[in-house]
Amino acid sequence: MGDTSGTGVAFTRDPSTGENRLYGEYLINAQGEDVVAGVRTPQHIDTLKDVMPEVYEQFVGIAKTLEDHYRDMQDMEYTIERGKLYMLQTRNGKRTAAAALKIAVDLVNEGMITREEAIMKVEPRQLDALLHPQFDPQALKAATPIAKGLPASPGAACGQVYFTAKETAAAAQAGQKVVLVRTETSPEDIEGMNHAQGILTCRGGMTSHAAVVARGMGTCCVAGCSEVHIDEEAKTMTVGETVFHEGDFISIDGSTGNVYGSAIATVDADVSGDFATIMEWADAVRRLKVRTNADNPHDAAVAVKFGAEGIGLTRTEHMFFAADRIAAVREMILASTESQRRIALNKILPMQKGDFKGIYQVMGERPVTIRYLDPPLHEFLPSKNMTAEIEAIAKELETTPEAIIAKIDALHEFNPMMGHRGCRLSVTYPEIAEMQTQAVIEAAIEVTQETGHVIHPEIMIPLVGDVKELAYVRRIVDETAHRVMKEKQVKLDYRVGTMIEIPRAAVTADEIATEAQFFSFGTNDLTQMTYGFSRDDAGKFLDAYYQKKIFDFDPFAHLDQNGVGKLVEMAVKLGRQTRPEIKLGICGEHGGDQSSVIFCHNVGLDYVSCSPFRVPIARLAAAHAAILEKQAKQKKKK
Amino acid sequence: MGDTSGTGVAFTRDPSTGENRLYGEYLINAQGEDVVAGVRTPQHIDTLKDVMPEVYEQFVGIAKTLEDHYRDMQDMEYTIERGKLYMLQTRNGKRTAAAALKIAVDLVNEGMITREEAIMKVEPRQLDALLHPQFDPQALKAATPIAKGLPASPGAACGQVYFTAKETAAAAQAGQKVVLVRTETSPEDIEGMNHAQGILTCRGGMTSHAAVVARGMGTCCVAGCSEVHIDEEAKTMTVGETVFHEGDFISIDGSTGNVYGSAIATVDADVSGDFATIMEWADAVRRLKVRTNADNPHDAAVAVKFGAEGIGLTRTEHMFFAADRIAAVREMILASTESQRRIALNKILPMQKGDFKGIYQVMGERPVTIRYLDPPLHEFLPSKNMTAEIEAIAKELETTPEAIIAKIDALHEFNPMMGHRGCRLSVTYPEIAEMQTQAVIEAAIEVTQETGHVIHPEIMIPLVGDVKELAYVRRIVDETAHRVMKEKQVKLDYRVGTMIEIPRAAVTADEIATEAQFFSFGTNDLTQMTYGFSRDDAGKFLDAYYQKKIFDFDPFAHLDQNGVGKLVEMAVKLGRQTRPEIKLGICGEHGGDQSSVIFCHNVGLDYVSCSPFRVPIARLAAAHAAILEKQAKQKKKK
């Protein structure tokens, strides 16, 4: 209908940045279909000011009225027919994470909404995008991906390619930024993964070792990228026709799965400003405490920066893999008598004590939960076909390769997940629990004396299924702790508790609570046992489950409230029945998932614990939970 | 005090046979210590009749009075001082299984006790000794064991040694009695085990493959006999200095674990006479039905002889291993498209149908529960290092060894117990469930037409954890069944149900019951998942658990009522809540265990199902449960 007619969409604020200015498009002499079809390039709404100033003024007025009414940023569709403005539709607009924060804070400052309303306007899971390094948007525009894998752990990484954990660690220590590229990772790669900017694997899904560990570390990871072919001998990786050598630069995006064949600049996460404001408001309303899962001082420090109020899970096995002690660990495993084992454990003791001191120093008076050795012992030995490794170990430990192979055979398990691990190790080798207790208590005493901070260690016994198991291990812990305290003439307040990660522990939680001062729900294992499938293997059939709509979501990402959640609820009820003051937390990956955190609030846990980079998500989700509960109560009253 | 004094012990009836005559010992001129010390050989109590006829007469009178009073066979201690009889003590006497039956029946016939009291006087677990072949007592006295293993499956066996399943089957078919001797057994040995009189393994515990399968078959088994060394190449076994060659005779006792280096005559079990009488009385009072786990017509027939009222579990995978179809099974596994898989499945169909027809023919109108394919597919392929086997299979299937190795690799699982198995196979390959349904329904129609017996198949979907899984598979079953019935123009009454063997199935049983017409508790897997340990691996630490008194009993032998039992109770309650008429049973090994059967009665199951040789135990235990319940009610009334 000519140049006095047109159509467009507009936002009352900028949906990318949150800036408080009208933002939108306008297509002159056109109808709605033309905007959607994208055949013509629309103009910025500001141009309307010049073309039809009265209409523009009217539009600005309406936009303000609508925003005031809905008390949120509006996404509006409009049309102009021969100079007359018609509003077609308005709704709350979608926005980026950064915009969500800014709009929420601004609306409070403008007096439009309360702080609680502001909190509810930010989706906790959205924060993830802000917590990791990102590619510089300009640099990214110039790049084209050369391959695509699974977005296994968010963030962006740029660095030089290395193909082994050892070389990654060495290069990183020499000051290089490294992307570790491997067919798949195993526990032996932990140290290299720790030093890498990002991790790229050719095999494995969203729950593969690389993906799970990277998410825990907050390190960017692209997994299962089958277009990448590695030649470990030649130290090259090939993508299509292009060959990359050790030391060549690549970039990977763990939020999209994209792999780039060159260096792309990254920018760091910023948690100040509006982010900090919203977090502060969230902290004021939440009831759930938020802790972190951290195995070393670095991760603990990151988590504290992100607001962690304690450590809910320190996995001591990651420490056992460290280069300076793996030999002693293997010596312990290969020992054939208790006294030989004790000799090896005595070598590990000072290092383990050092680990704990480092963590206590970072955490100060915040509680620190230390889980005792959990994985089956064969994880600390190479596989049977790694001849060179076996020979090297035999030489170092002054034994024969045959002896090592015999041990590998003896430790072989059909179902390692359901094998000789967790507290079962402490039952068969109580001296391991003794050594770990000595390290926990001595470290706490020393740090208390050195810093003046009173340290509160919480000793967590994994994989308990029967109260008598816990009672047996707890007796060892208590005896050792009392012996150490007597030697040092110091009294220290420590607690002993257990993971609830075996279905039997959940259904007999009333009995278990007689021996446990706290429960921490290990919902990773609990999910595996409750469903009867292992994360490592489920990848083979879960795709069919999603495709056939048997599963709506990944139960390892979101807590299955219907099944696993029922066991959690049962354990909470039974545990409190026996010991009303029992402390209850969760330390599975679910502790950093929005819907799972809300569930944890609702069943009455005291805290959630998650990887450092998820701490802000958990804080915000906990605030959501508290507000939702309050709203539900008010609704009920009415 | 001279020859008119003495001391002794006596039973009012013979504790070995139950015969109603005074049985006991008498030591003249002696005191109690002398009898116990065993330094002098006592005389039979009958000699007292000649020495001191009055005392003897008085003793006979007192014995009768005591037995009449206690209404049971008495074990009495007495002393005679200068011709005067003093009774020191009396109590109900211990007795053999055979004696228990005879005494119980006799006491009823003598009008001393009721039938219910008689039933309670026989311990169900005692019956086991009567249900298997035993060594001829005279022949056994002359023999000395050469080695001792674990008493893994009761009974006695005598036969010629063979070292492979194939040779065992061939020798047995040629009319020989064979003892299969292997380092350990695997599913590929099933056919040989089926043909053996007994099984001897060098490795593995009470829950090893050999032990579990042998108990299921009712075949004698000695497991984990580490003194036996096998040289498979040379076809010899060595025990100490003695070398046995293929074809040499040995004898093994699965009730004691003894191994003998020669042939010892055996005598068969007899279930007539008093045994049959007690069983008849038990059947009259029990409420629980007793079914059997049977995978072939032979086992089904044995079970019917022992009183089974139906089949609670037919494992179809054992059929898949049979020599005439394993090639087609492997062809199906190696197929890369659905249509290739269908071609292979079509080859299996007529054989599978034949299997079911054979079982229906034996069972007549008794219900038959058929469980669909359960194990992970890699169990049907050889292991990677079995080069010769792989080459043979490649040749037979007209493919390359590399292709087979690639498939073995692809099917590799970290935790096969928690992997791609059970109904997960039907979700990914619905055509397997289709073929099995077609076989179940066509076989039922044909046997109904051929025999006039109306066949009632019950189709059981294993490893369900979510109602939507079951709904998906059930739709395939129902569609296939209706297609077949339409083709044959016959209507057949079949049911579809599920195993409850995954903890999540138990806690969501209310949902699952919307799709399941019956539940069968698979307490073997349920115990594994609930405790979080696998039977295959738990052997490595369970000894320490017994030793340190953490476990009082083997949860695979006796149902863990405290933990696993709670899940069973929950599922019973939730299942009935949704579907009051739901049929509930148990088909784990616990179905034949006395305390577990009583538990099953108490939680309100409809039936238990156990291996054929345990059917009488279950019948008697079910009677005990009913009587105990009645007694408890009467007590409460008072």
Tab-separated table of C-alpha atoms in Angstrom, chain A residues 7-270:
chain	number	residue	atom	x	y	z
A	7	THR	CA	5.300	-3.926	8.884
A	8	GLY	CA	7.900	-5.072	11.410
A	9	VAL	CA	8.920	-6.592	14.709
A	10	ALA	CA	10.544	-4.781	17.616
A	11	PHE	CA	11.788	-5.348	21.138
A	12	THR	CA	11.420	-2.810	23.938
A	13	ARG	CA	15.076	-3.517	24.843
A	14	ASP	CA	18.021	-5.007	22.997
A	15	PRO	CA	17.590	-8.821	23.259
A	16	SER	CA	21.354	-9.415	22.794
A	17	THR	CA	22.725	-6.998	25.370
A	18	GLY	CA	19.669	-5.976	27.385
A	19	GLU	CA	20.341	-2.297	26.727
A	20	ASN	CA	17.241	-0.188	27.363
A	21	ARG	CA	16.525	1.121	23.869
A	22	LEU	CA	13.991	0.209	21.213
A	23	TYR	CA	15.367	-2.464	18.960
A	24	GLY	CA	13.770	-3.896	15.848
A	25	GLU	CA	13.139	-3.968	12.151
A	26	TYR	CA	10.808	-2.308	9.770
A	27	LEU	CA	9.980	-3.165	6.169
A	28	ILE	CA	8.382	-0.436	4.173
A	29	ASN	CA	5.627	-1.125	1.640
A	30	ALA	CA	5.392	-4.724	2.712
A	31	GLN	CA	3.355	-7.274	4.657
A	32	GLY	CA	4.205	-9.696	7.452
A	33	GLU	CA	5.035	-12.523	5.042
A	34	ASP	CA	7.748	-10.415	3.454
A	35	VAL	CA	9.533	-9.926	6.773
A	36	VAL	CA	9.403	-13.615	7.559
A	37	ALA	CA	10.379	-14.681	4.033
A	38	GLY	CA	13.515	-12.589	4.274
A	39	VAL	CA	13.559	-11.691	0.594
A	40	ARG	CA	13.952	-8.010	1.295
A	41	THR	CA	16.320	-6.539	3.860
A	42	PRO	CA	14.407	-4.641	6.508
A	43	GLN	CA	15.531	-1.341	7.982
A	44	HIS	CA	16.289	-0.538	11.608
A	45	ILE	CA	13.274	0.755	13.473
A	46	ASP	CA	15.127	4.015	14.121
A	47	THR	CA	14.631	4.943	10.454
A	48	LEU	CA	10.897	5.093	11.161
A	49	LYS	CA	11.637	8.206	13.237
A	50	ASP	CA	12.600	10.067	10.089
A	51	VAL	CA	10.028	8.562	7.749
A	52	MET	CA	6.953	8.789	9.990
A	53	PRO	CA	7.909	10.684	13.149
A	54	GLU	CA	4.362	10.712	14.610
A	55	VAL	CA	3.959	6.982	14.117
A	56	TYR	CA	7.360	6.426	15.686
A	57	GLU	CA	6.459	8.561	18.717
A	58	GLN	CA	3.207	6.698	19.079
A	59	PHE	CA	5.047	3.394	18.817
A	60	VAL	CA	7.516	4.408	21.525
A	61	GLY	CA	4.621	5.320	23.788
A	62	ILE	CA	2.813	2.024	23.194
A	63	ALA	CA	6.005	0.052	23.742
A	64	LYS	CA	6.485	1.736	27.106
A	65	THR	CA	2.851	1.097	28.065
A	66	LEU	CA	3.160	-2.562	27.132
A	67	GLU	CA	6.418	-3.018	29.029
A	68	ASP	CA	5.001	-1.254	32.073
A	69	HIS	CA	1.966	-3.468	31.918
A	70	TYR	CA	3.785	-6.775	31.492
A	71	ARG	CA	6.790	-5.620	33.522
A	72	ASP	CA	9.171	-7.310	31.134
A	73	MET	CA	10.912	-6.735	27.850
A	74	GLN	CA	8.342	-7.093	25.027
A	75	ASP	CA	8.659	-8.662	21.586
A	76	MET	CA	6.036	-6.861	19.453
A	77	GLU	CA	4.676	-7.283	15.941
A	78	TYR	CA	3.089	-4.308	14.280
A	79	THR	CA	1.876	-3.024	10.988
A	80	ILE	CA	1.292	0.463	9.585
A	81	GLU	CA	-1.498	0.997	7.112
A	82	ARG	CA	-1.448	4.375	5.344
A	83	GLY	CA	0.210	6.063	8.349
A	84	LYS	CA	-1.943	4.360	10.972
A	85	LEU	CA	-0.176	2.075	13.498
A	86	TYR	CA	-1.685	-1.284	14.423
A	87	MET	CA	-0.116	-3.439	17.145
A	88	LEU	CA	-0.594	-7.081	16.080
A	89	GLN	CA	0.909	-8.984	18.960
A	90	THR	CA	3.102	-8.612	22.033
A	91	ARG	CA	4.826	-11.122	24.274
A	92	ASN	CA	7.772	-11.405	26.643
A	93	GLY	CA	10.832	-11.498	24.403
A	94	LYS	CA	13.505	-14.161	24.214
A	95	ARG	CA	16.966	-12.894	25.164
A	96	THR	CA	20.561	-13.941	25.597
A	97	ALA	CA	21.940	-14.778	29.024
A	98	ALA	CA	23.746	-11.432	29.251
A	99	ALA	CA	20.594	-9.553	28.273
A	100	ALA	CA	18.523	-11.533	30.760
A	101	LEU	CA	20.780	-10.428	33.606
A	102	LYS	CA	20.883	-6.788	32.555
A	103	ILE	CA	17.125	-6.522	31.956
A	104	ALA	CA	16.351	-8.181	35.282
A	105	VAL	CA	18.635	-5.848	37.227
A	106	ASP	CA	17.485	-2.756	35.285
A	107	LEU	CA	13.812	-3.542	35.848
A	108	VAL	CA	14.459	-3.715	39.590
A	109	ASN	CA	16.364	-0.424	39.479
A	110	GLU	CA	13.547	1.143	37.493
A	111	GLY	CA	11.160	0.068	40.249
A	112	MET	CA	9.169	-2.155	37.876
A	113	ILE	CA	9.728	-5.503	39.570
A	114	THR	CA	10.918	-6.951	42.865
A	115	ARG	CA	14.248	-8.726	43.328
A	116	GLU	CA	12.469	-12.071	43.520
A	117	GLU	CA	10.742	-11.376	40.223
A	118	ALA	CA	14.109	-10.449	38.754
A	119	ILE	CA	15.596	-13.736	39.906
A	120	MET	CA	12.764	-15.648	38.246
A	121	LYS	CA	13.412	-13.824	34.959
A	122	VAL	CA	16.837	-15.459	34.565
A	123	GLU	CA	16.914	-19.135	33.610
A	124	PRO	CA	19.677	-20.799	35.655
A	125	ARG	CA	20.753	-23.069	32.794
A	126	GLN	CA	21.302	-19.967	30.630
A	127	LEU	CA	24.179	-18.897	32.872
A	128	ASP	CA	26.323	-21.720	31.574
A	129	ALA	CA	27.086	-19.676	28.464
A	130	LEU	CA	28.572	-16.888	30.585
A	131	LEU	CA	30.812	-19.046	32.750
A	132	HIS	CA	33.281	-20.279	30.184
A	133	PRO	CA	35.670	-18.586	27.780
A	134	GLN	CA	33.957	-17.795	24.473
A	135	PHE	CA	35.319	-17.096	21.002
A	136	ASP	CA	35.655	-13.460	20.159
A	137	PRO	CA	32.502	-12.890	18.070
A	138	GLN	CA	34.378	-11.001	15.327
A	139	ALA	CA	37.125	-13.639	15.038
A	140	LEU	CA	34.495	-16.381	14.970
A	141	LYS	CA	32.657	-14.789	12.027
A	142	ALA	CA	35.763	-15.183	9.899
A	143	ALA	CA	36.174	-18.917	10.674
A	144	THR	CA	34.554	-21.981	9.083
A	145	PRO	CA	34.289	-25.271	10.979
A	146	ILE	CA	36.174	-28.196	9.450
A	147	ALA	CA	34.361	-30.875	11.460
A	148	LYS	CA	31.606	-31.287	14.031
A	149	GLY	CA	31.433	-33.541	17.098
A	150	LEU	CA	29.235	-33.601	20.178
A	151	PRO	CA	29.073	-30.445	22.345
A	152	ALA	CA	30.290	-32.369	25.379
A	153	SER	CA	31.458	-29.609	27.710
A	154	PRO	CA	30.761	-25.912	27.034
A	155	GLY	CA	33.215	-23.113	26.341
A	156	ALA	CA	35.719	-22.271	23.652
A	157	ALA	CA	39.349	-23.334	23.421
A	158	CYS	CA	42.201	-22.491	21.145
A	159	GLY	CA	45.603	-24.129	21.308
A	160	GLN	CA	48.289	-26.316	19.802
A	161	VAL	CA	47.469	-29.949	19.117
A	162	TYR	CA	49.083	-32.694	21.242
A	163	PHE	CA	48.167	-36.361	21.128
A	164	THR	CA	49.191	-37.712	24.534
A	165	ALA	CA	48.473	-36.638	28.080
A	166	LYS	CA	52.179	-36.569	28.878
A	167	GLU	CA	53.107	-34.258	26.016
A	168	THR	CA	50.099	-32.068	26.751
A	169	ALA	CA	51.233	-31.615	30.332
A	170	ALA	CA	54.814	-30.904	29.258
A	171	ALA	CA	53.813	-28.356	26.608
A	172	ALA	CA	51.387	-26.640	28.982
A	173	GLN	CA	54.041	-26.445	31.672
A	174	ALA	CA	56.330	-24.870	29.073
A	175	GLY	CA	53.722	-22.148	28.646
A	176	GLN	CA	51.880	-23.334	25.541
A	177	LYS	CA	48.104	-23.420	25.222
A	178	VAL	CA	47.205	-26.974	24.254
A	179	VAL	CA	44.218	-28.838	22.833
A	180	LEU	CA	44.516	-32.520	23.724
A	181	VAL	CA	43.337	-34.725	20.855
A	182	ARG	CA	42.753	-38.413	21.557
A	183	THR	CA	40.732	-41.302	20.147
A	184	GLU	CA	39.157	-41.581	23.582
A	185	THR	CA	40.398	-40.774	27.085
A	186	SER	CA	40.952	-42.964	30.123
A	187	PRO	CA	41.754	-42.192	33.775
A	188	GLU	CA	45.451	-42.136	32.895
A	189	ASP	CA	44.877	-39.036	30.789
A	190	ILE	CA	43.605	-36.975	33.737
A	191	GLU	CA	46.775	-35.000	34.218
A	192	GLY	CA	46.967	-34.060	30.556
A	193	MET	CA	43.275	-33.127	30.561
A	194	ASN	CA	43.940	-30.922	33.567
A	195	HIS	CA	46.530	-28.969	31.609
A	196	ALA	CA	44.605	-28.670	28.347
A	197	GLN	CA	42.552	-25.669	27.207
A	198	GLY	CA	40.220	-28.101	25.505
A	199	ILE	CA	39.788	-31.781	24.701
A	200	LEU	CA	38.807	-33.317	21.371
A	201	THR	CA	38.000	-37.031	21.045
A	202	CYS	CA	37.129	-39.135	18.007
A	203	ARG	CA	35.021	-41.705	19.871
A	204	GLY	CA	32.521	-41.628	22.735
A	205	GLY	CA	29.280	-39.888	23.561
A	206	MET	CA	27.995	-37.232	25.921
A	207	THR	CA	28.674	-39.526	28.853
A	208	SER	CA	32.067	-40.818	27.757
A	209	HIS	CA	35.030	-40.465	30.084
A	210	ALA	CA	36.298	-37.371	28.272
A	211	ALA	CA	32.905	-35.661	28.391
A	212	VAL	CA	32.205	-36.398	32.044
A	213	VAL	CA	35.663	-35.451	33.268
A	214	ALA	CA	35.820	-32.304	31.119
A	215	ARG	CA	32.459	-31.110	32.429
A	216	GLY	CA	33.700	-31.744	35.938
A	217	MET	CA	36.806	-29.672	35.239
A	218	GLY	CA	34.863	-26.986	33.393
A	219	THR	CA	37.132	-27.601	30.445
A	220	CYS	CA	35.793	-27.271	26.930
A	221	CYS	CA	35.316	-30.632	25.195
A	222	VAL	CA	34.143	-31.826	21.792
A	223	ALA	CA	33.609	-35.599	21.927
A	224	GLY	CA	32.958	-38.344	19.404
A	225	CYS	CA	34.112	-36.338	16.391
A	226	SER	CA	34.377	-39.230	13.954
A	227	GLU	CA	35.631	-37.062	11.083
A	228	VAL	CA	38.956	-36.676	12.889
A	229	HIS	CA	41.448	-39.490	12.313
A	230	ILE	CA	44.502	-39.777	14.538
A	231	ASP	CA	47.807	-41.419	13.684
A	232	GLU	CA	49.500	-41.658	17.051
A	233	GLU	CA	52.748	-42.989	15.577
A	234	ALA	CA	53.082	-40.158	13.088
A	235	LYS	CA	51.648	-37.639	15.579
A	236	THR	CA	49.160	-36.300	13.084
A	237	MET	CA	45.434	-35.884	12.815
A	238	THR	CA	43.625	-35.819	9.507
A	239	VAL	CA	40.316	-34.119	8.767
A	240	GLY	CA	39.194	-34.726	5.209
A	241	GLU	CA	42.267	-33.865	3.134
A	242	THR	CA	43.948	-31.676	5.749
A	243	VAL	CA	46.716	-33.046	7.936
A	244	PHE	CA	47.532	-31.407	11.278
A	245	HIS	CA	50.835	-32.066	12.993
A	246	GLU	CA	51.709	-31.898	16.644
A	247	GLY	CA	51.973	-28.226	17.549
A	248	ASP	CA	49.547	-26.968	14.871
A	249	PHE	CA	46.803	-24.660	16.100
A	250	ILE	CA	43.136	-25.652	16.177
A	251	SER	CA	40.097	-24.252	17.994
A	252	ILE	CA	37.107	-26.115	19.355
A	253	ASP	CA	33.728	-24.987	20.607
A	254	GLY	CA	32.311	-27.232	23.322
A	255	SER	CA	28.950	-25.470	23.189
A	256	THR	CA	28.322	-26.273	19.511
A	257	GLY	CA	30.682	-29.173	18.808
A	258	ASN	CA	32.439	-27.229	16.055
A	259	VAL	CA	36.105	-27.839	15.283
A	260	TYR	CA	38.147	-25.134	13.492
A	261	GLY	CA	41.461	-25.625	11.717
A	262	SER	CA	43.107	-22.440	12.987
A	263	ALA	CA	43.563	-20.238	16.037
A	264	ILE	CA	40.512	-18.177	17.036
A	265	ALA	CA	40.842	-15.628	19.829
A	266	THR	CA	38.826	-16.287	22.980
A	267	VAL	CA	37.499	-13.953	25.683
A	268	ASP	CA	37.213	-14.890	29.352
A	269	ALA	CA	34.065	-15.186	31.414
A	270	ASP	CA	33.029	-12.185	33.497
